[in-house]
Amino acid sequence: MALVIAGERSGVGKTTVTLTLLASLRRRDRLVQSFKVGPDYIDPMFHRHVTRRACRNLDPVLTSEAYIQQCFARHSHLSEYALVEGVMGLFDGIGYGQEKQKSTDFASTAHIARLLDLPVVLVIDCSRLSGSVAAIAHGYRSFDPRIKIAGVVLNRVGSDRHLSLLKDSLEPLQLPILGVLRRQDNITIPDRHLGLVPTAELPELNALIDRLADLGDTCFDWQRLLPLLKSKPLPHPPHPLHPPSLVRIAVARDRAFNFYYQDNLDLLQQLGAELVFWSPLEDADIPKNVQGMYFGGGFPEVFAQQLAENSSVRDAVKTAILKGMPTIAECGGLMYLCEQIIDFEGKSWSMAGVLPTSAVMGGRLTLGYRRAVALQDNLLVKANTTVYGHEFHRSHLTLTPTQPLFKTSRYDCEENMGCEGWGLPANVHASYVHLHWGESAEIPQQFLKGCLKVASSGMWI
């Protein structure tokens, strides 16, 4: 058993409710494992900050239905409680499944709840309704009989009178009210152009989490919730042990680069890599004695001036790559390898200069799942290999690669999204497409093969 927190639509307060539950459980010194539906990077950062355990993404597009079940079983059985935060509205998915069968809720929160056979708590934004809450709750409960709605959480309740109207309306449904959150003026998580501001940039975050824990102690029906949240041992594959370190990988992790799926990092370690975390913002040089580099996504545009001013690191990164250092650069990492980042104000900031192009920030959001077919052998995959990834950025490049890595299309149809990705120098994989390796261990294996070649050649930087 565990519990899914779902919303009737985006913006109803799923993340606030989830963090409030997690914060209150941690205050009670409970061991809790969290999960996030979809490709999101930032919400899991908040989960991890509260639980002190890595949050796991559950995404059947980036991985598979079987992987989701295995991932959930493997990690939930190690904790007392398990909680899954949904994505968008409960039934909001994509148009087709991986077998091309029509399915409007594939990859939705409802899809994950069915896969894992978990009950759902529906979060309803009550700020602009009263009696209509019953119609919403009834519709969601009856829409798909395979989904068990365990109860509702009423969010943004304005007053005692407002709450009384909501309760009176819901009473005929005999649907438990598992929580009531009043309108909160002192609990706000700031956001910007790609969603919430990451945890590393919020100096007052611990105070915010304390306020959420205070709220959680009083706003939930814990007698009903705790049994639903209780985890139980499930059949699961044995957790692989880390073999002796074969290579060292420099992983950029700071305020500018922090979009990593924990499963990707785990796979590298399970395959024999030692991960060396470092900061292109703060450090004076790249780590010594490494044979590979990994730059995840993030917000390099927000810290472009500081990245530009750290010229010694920029030069060291460029030198290492030109000497043959295998390097993965996803989205924000790709931007860092460009000649420049041109920010929202039109200011230009020098970057590593490995790729002969510049990243320009703009108002247009590029968003969605991608089916990507490799056009050539590259650092991560062989030619003609199909991978599934996700794009989420507001930048574009001034020049496109002459020999792109991928031909891309939308995941849910055949719409051509063009060619993208830089594979020159050949030891670089720079792409806007974020990849989750959980179902594709051959991707990190291919990367580590390149790193092992560096190690065997005696190239220790």
C-alpha positions as a printed Julia matrix, in Angstrom:
461×3 Matrix{Float64}:
   0.0    0.0     0.0
   0.99   3.6    -0.62
  -0.85   6.7    -1.74
  -1.05   8.82   -4.89
  -1.63  12.56   -4.59
  -3.54  13.71   -7.68
  -5.1   16.98   -8.79
  -8.3   17.65  -10.66
  -6.12  19.84  -12.9
  -2.75  21.58  -12.88
  -2.19  24.32  -10.33
  -4.53  23.02   -7.62
  -1.75  22.56   -5.07
  -0.54  18.95   -5.49
   3.05  19.88   -4.68
   2.05  21.9    -1.61
  -0.11  19.05   -0.31
   2.61  16.49   -1.04
   5.32  18.52    0.69
   3.02  19.18    3.64
   2.46  15.45    4.06
   6.16  14.66    3.69
   7.23  17.41    6.09
   4.8   16.27    8.76
   5.87  12.64    8.38
   9.54  13.57    8.66
   8.8   15.65   11.76
   7.35  12.47   13.23
  10.7   10.84   12.38
   9.07   8.54    9.85
  11.05   6.97    7.02
   9.24   7.9     3.82
  10.0    7.26    0.14
   8.56   9.64   -2.43
   7.96   9.31   -6.15
   7.02  11.78   -8.88
   4.97  10.98  -11.97
   6.46  12.34  -15.18
   9.81  13.79  -16.29
   9.96  16.59  -13.7
  13.33  17.41  -12.08
  12.46  20.23   -9.67
   9.6   18.78   -7.61
  11.8   15.76   -6.76
  14.44  18.19   -5.41
  11.89  19.43   -2.87
  10.89  15.88   -1.97
  14.51  14.96   -1.38
  15.15  18.04    0.74
  12.31  17.03    3.04
  12.7   13.24    3.16
  16.51  13.08    2.84
  15.95  10.27    0.33
  16.22  10.53   -3.45
  12.81  10.89   -5.09
  12.23   8.52   -8.02
  10.55   9.48  -11.3
   7.8    7.2   -12.63
   7.44   7.8   -16.35
   6.31   5.06  -18.79
   7.34   7.12  -21.82
  10.95   7.54  -20.74
  11.13   3.99  -19.34
   8.34   1.37  -19.43
   5.39   0.09  -17.43
   7.46  -2.84  -16.16
  10.28  -0.52  -15.06
   7.84   1.63  -13.09
   6.58  -1.39  -11.19
  10.12  -2.61  -10.51
  11.34   0.85   -9.46
   8.42   1.35   -7.09
   8.82  -2.1    -5.54
  12.58  -1.75   -5.16
  12.48   1.58   -3.35
   9.17   1.61   -1.47
   9.89  -1.58    0.46
  12.88   0.08    2.14
  10.7    2.7     3.88
   7.81   2.82    6.32
   5.66   5.01    4.09
   5.47   5.73    0.38
   3.9    8.66   -1.44
   3.5    9.37   -5.16
   2.97  12.92   -6.41
   1.0   13.02   -9.65
   1.31  15.22  -12.71
  -1.22  17.71  -14.13
  -4.82  16.52  -13.74
  -5.56  12.94  -12.72
  -6.43  11.73  -16.22
  -4.18  14.07  -18.25
  -1.86  11.92  -20.34
  -0.69  11.7   -23.91
  -2.51  10.49  -26.98
  -0.97   7.09  -27.61
   0.79   4.3   -25.77
   4.06   2.76  -26.81
   2.23   0.06  -28.77
   0.36   2.72  -30.78
  -2.94   1.85  -29.12
  -5.27   4.78  -28.52
  -5.09   5.81  -24.86
  -5.89   9.34  -23.77
  -4.44   8.86  -20.29
  -1.21   7.03  -21.07
   1.53   8.35  -18.74
  -1.06  10.12  -16.59
  -1.36   9.91  -12.82
  -4.32   7.56  -13.29
  -2.17   5.29  -15.46
   0.48   5.06  -12.73
  -2.16   4.45  -10.04
  -3.53   1.53  -12.07
  -0.07   0.11  -12.75
   0.8    0.13   -9.05
  -2.72  -0.62   -7.8
  -2.64   2.37   -5.43
  -5.47   4.47   -4.01
  -5.7    8.14   -4.98
  -6.3   11.25   -2.91
  -7.81  13.98   -5.08
  -6.74  17.57   -4.36
  -9.46  20.07   -5.24
  -8.92  23.83   -5.48
 -11.94  25.19   -3.64
 -11.07  28.88   -3.95
 -13.79  29.58   -6.51
 -16.46  26.99   -5.76
 -18.67  25.62   -3.01
 -21.54  23.27   -3.89
 -19.95  22.34   -7.21
 -17.22  20.48   -5.35
 -19.51  17.44   -5.18
 -19.95  17.34   -8.94
 -16.17  17.45   -9.4
 -15.53  14.74   -6.83
 -18.34  12.53   -8.17
 -17.1   12.91  -11.75
 -13.54  11.94  -10.91
 -14.63   9.0    -8.77
 -16.97   7.57  -11.41
 -14.97   8.35  -14.58
 -12.77   5.25  -14.37
 -13.97   2.47  -12.05
 -10.44   1.02  -11.99
  -9.27   4.07   -9.98
  -9.97   3.98   -6.26
 -10.48   7.5    -4.9
  -9.68   7.13   -1.2
 -10.76  10.66   -0.38
 -10.26  14.33   -1.13
  -8.12  17.15    0.17
  -9.84  20.52    0.04
  -7.29  23.21   -0.74
  -7.56  27.0    -0.49
 -10.61  26.98    1.75
 -11.52  30.54    2.63
 -13.5   30.45    5.87
 -15.46  28.28    8.29
 -18.64  29.09    6.35
 -16.95  28.12    3.1
 -15.82  24.83    4.64
 -19.32  24.12    5.92
 -20.77  24.55    2.41
 -18.12  22.22    0.97
 -18.76  19.53    3.59
 -22.52  19.73    3.15
 -22.13  19.29   -0.59
 -19.81  16.29   -0.27
 -21.75  14.5     2.47
 -24.13  12.56    0.14
 -21.13  11.08   -1.67
 -19.76   9.54    1.53
 -16.29  10.39    0.24
 -13.83  11.01    3.1
 -12.35  14.48    3.48
  -8.75  13.6     4.34
  -7.44  17.12    4.64
  -8.43  20.77    4.65
  -5.89  23.46    3.79
  -6.91  27.07    4.32
  -5.67  29.84    2.06
  -2.07  30.43    3.07
  -0.36  33.77    2.63
   2.89  32.76    4.33
   3.53  29.58    2.29
   4.69  30.38   -1.2
   7.26  28.56   -3.3
   8.7   31.01   -5.86
   8.78  30.09   -9.53
  10.23  31.37  -12.79
  10.36  30.53  -16.51
  10.73  26.73  -16.18
   8.7   26.13  -13.01
   9.64  26.27   -9.33
  12.94  27.79   -8.28
  15.23  24.86   -7.31
  15.96  24.14   -3.68
  19.62  25.2    -3.82
  18.52  28.78   -4.55
  16.12  29.13   -1.62
  17.94  30.17    1.58
  14.65  30.27    3.51
  13.59  26.78    2.43
  14.0   25.13    5.84
  11.76  27.75    7.42
   9.18  27.11    4.69
   9.33  23.36    5.31
   8.82  23.97    9.03
   5.68  25.98    8.25
   4.45  23.18    6.01
   5.07  20.65    8.79
   3.11  22.86   11.23
   0.28  22.96    8.71
   0.43  19.22    8.1
   0.21  18.42   11.8
  -3.24  19.98   11.99
  -4.86  19.92    8.54
  -4.92  16.16    7.76
  -6.99  13.28    9.08
  -3.96  11.23   10.08
  -5.97   8.32   11.49
  -7.25   7.65    7.99
  -4.14   8.7     6.08
  -1.42   6.74    7.87
  -2.82   3.29    7.0
  -3.07   4.37    3.35
   0.51   5.63    3.31
   1.95   2.56    4.99
   4.37   0.72    2.76
   4.74  -3.04    2.69
   7.41  -5.39    1.34
   6.81  -6.35   -2.28
   8.56  -8.8    -4.58
  11.51  -6.94   -6.02
  14.8   -7.66   -7.77
  17.85  -7.62   -5.49
  19.51  -4.24   -5.21
  22.76  -4.46   -7.19
  25.99  -3.9    -5.35
  28.48  -1.36   -6.63
  31.52  -3.02   -8.2
  35.01  -1.63   -7.61
  35.49   1.76   -9.24
  36.73   1.52  -12.81
  36.59   5.17  -13.79
  35.87   8.54  -12.2
  33.18  10.77  -13.69
  33.05  14.5   -12.95
  29.35  15.36  -12.46
  28.57  19.09  -12.48
  26.13  19.75   -9.65
  25.44  23.21   -8.28
  22.83  25.96   -8.68
  23.41  26.1   -12.45
  23.4   22.35  -13.16
  21.14  20.13  -11.09
  18.72  18.29  -13.4
  19.65  14.63  -12.96
  17.52  11.53  -12.66
  18.78   9.67   -9.61
  18.36   6.39  -11.48
  20.91   7.58  -14.07
  23.47   8.34  -11.38
  22.76   5.0    -9.69
  23.31   3.14  -12.96
  26.7    4.76  -13.47
  27.76   3.67  -10.0
  26.37   0.15  -10.46
  28.42  -0.15  -13.65
  31.63   0.79  -11.87
  31.86   4.57  -12.01
  32.89   6.75   -9.11
  30.94  10.01   -9.27
  32.85  13.16   -8.36
  30.48  16.08   -7.85
  31.84  19.55   -8.53
  30.74  23.1    -9.34
  31.48  25.0   -12.57
  30.26  28.05  -10.65
  32.48  27.84   -7.59
  35.46  25.58   -8.27
  38.73  26.82   -9.71
  39.31  23.73  -11.86
  37.65  20.51  -12.93
  38.27  17.52  -10.64
  41.58  15.7   -11.03
  41.95  12.1   -12.16
  38.63  11.85  -14.02
  37.96  10.09  -17.31
  34.54  11.49  -18.16
  32.29  14.49  -17.57
  28.51  14.8   -17.16
  26.72  18.16  -17.36
  23.02  17.87  -16.6
  20.35  20.43  -17.25
  19.51  23.36  -15.03
  19.6   27.13  -15.21
  22.96  28.22  -16.68
  21.19  31.28  -18.13
  20.4   32.52  -14.62
  24.06  32.19  -13.59
  25.59  33.05  -16.96
  27.66  35.94  -15.62
  29.19  33.85  -12.84
  29.88  30.98  -15.24
  31.48  33.39  -17.69
  33.65  34.95  -15.0
  35.02  31.54  -14.0
  37.25  31.48  -17.06
  39.74  28.99  -15.63
  37.05  26.31  -15.43
  35.68  27.15  -18.87
  39.15  26.79  -20.33
  39.77  23.54  -18.44
  36.49  22.04  -19.7
  37.3   22.97  -23.29
  40.84  21.63  -23.03
  39.68  18.33  -21.55
  37.06  17.81  -24.26
  39.43  18.69  -27.09
  41.89  16.16  -25.65
  39.2   13.49  -25.94
  37.38  13.5   -22.59
  33.99  11.72  -23.06
  31.34  14.27  -22.1
  27.54  14.18  -21.77
  25.85  17.59  -21.91
  22.05  17.67  -21.61
  20.08  20.86  -22.26
  21.67  23.31  -19.8
  24.9   21.36  -20.19
  24.68  21.79  -23.96
  24.25  25.54  -23.45
  27.4   25.64  -21.31
  29.43  24.01  -24.08
  28.33  26.69  -26.58
  30.39  29.76  -27.41
  27.94  32.05  -25.63
  24.69  32.26  -23.73
  22.61  35.29  -24.67
  20.25  35.93  -21.77
  16.7   37.29  -21.68
  18.04  40.86  -21.65
  20.16  40.27  -24.74
  23.47  40.26  -22.87
  26.13  37.85  -24.14
  28.19  35.71  -21.78
  31.14  33.56  -22.86
  30.85  29.84  -22.2
  33.18  26.88  -22.8
  33.3   27.38  -26.57
  33.36  23.7   -27.53
  30.35  23.93  -29.86
  30.39  26.55  -32.67
  27.01  28.01  -31.78
  25.33  30.23  -29.18
  22.3   29.6   -26.98
  19.76  32.42  -27.09
  17.06  32.75  -24.44
  13.56  33.58  -25.68
   9.9   33.55  -24.77
   8.99  30.41  -26.7
   8.81  27.25  -24.62
   9.9   24.02  -26.29
   8.16  21.24  -24.39
   7.24  17.61  -24.91
   8.22  13.98  -25.21
  10.43  13.04  -28.14
  11.1    9.92  -30.15
  14.71  10.27  -31.29
  16.44   8.06  -33.85
  20.26   8.17  -33.84
  21.62   9.27  -37.21
  25.15   8.06  -36.48
  27.13   6.11  -33.94
  27.82   8.43  -31.03
  29.02   8.51  -27.46
  25.78   7.05  -26.06
  23.97   5.06  -28.76
  24.58   3.31  -32.07
  23.19   4.53  -35.39
  19.47   3.8   -35.98
  18.83   3.27  -32.25
  15.52   4.76  -31.08
  15.42   6.45  -27.68
  12.64   8.34  -25.91
  13.3   11.59  -24.13
  11.86  14.91  -23.08
  12.54  18.53  -24.03
  11.84  21.52  -21.77
  13.66  24.77  -22.54
  13.29  28.41  -23.58
  16.52  28.71  -25.53
  17.46  28.0   -29.12
  20.78  27.7   -30.92
  22.01  30.19  -33.52
  23.48  27.4   -35.66
  22.36  23.82  -36.13
  24.89  20.97  -36.3
  26.02  19.81  -39.74
  25.99  16.19  -38.52
  23.21  16.04  -35.9
  22.85  13.21  -33.42
  19.13  12.59  -33.77
  16.13  12.86  -36.03
  13.29  13.67  -33.63
   9.52  13.47  -33.72
   6.76  13.88  -31.2
   6.18  10.8   -29.1
   2.42  10.6   -29.61
   2.34  11.12  -33.4
   4.58  11.21  -36.45
   5.05  14.99  -36.45
   8.67  15.7   -37.41
  10.45  17.88  -34.84
  13.66  18.18  -36.88
  17.23  17.07  -36.32
  19.25  18.07  -33.27
  22.19  17.22  -31.06
  25.95  17.73  -31.36
  28.35  14.82  -31.65
  31.45  16.67  -32.8
  33.97  16.28  -31.3
  33.08  12.57  -31.36
  33.64  12.27  -27.61
  30.74  14.66  -26.93
  27.03  13.99  -26.64
  25.32  17.39  -26.41
  21.55  17.46  -26.81
  18.41  19.26  -25.67
  16.74  15.87  -25.18
  16.77  14.63  -21.58
  17.13  10.85  -21.33
  16.21   8.5   -18.49
  18.46   5.43  -18.69
  16.47   3.15  -16.41
  15.22   0.88  -19.2
  18.35   1.33  -21.32
  21.46   0.31  -19.37
  23.31   0.12  -22.7
  23.41   3.94  -22.76
  25.62   4.38  -19.66
  27.52   1.25  -20.67
  28.37   2.86  -24.0
  29.45   6.06  -22.21
  31.66   4.16  -19.78
  33.32   2.28  -22.64
  34.57   5.64  -23.88
  35.69   6.57  -20.39
  37.57   3.27  -20.02
  39.44   3.99  -23.23
  40.63   7.23  -21.67
  41.65   5.39  -18.52
  43.57   2.73  -20.45
  45.34   5.37  -22.51
  46.75   6.91  -19.33
  44.95  10.22  -19.92
  44.31  11.35  -16.37
  43.24  14.95  -16.22
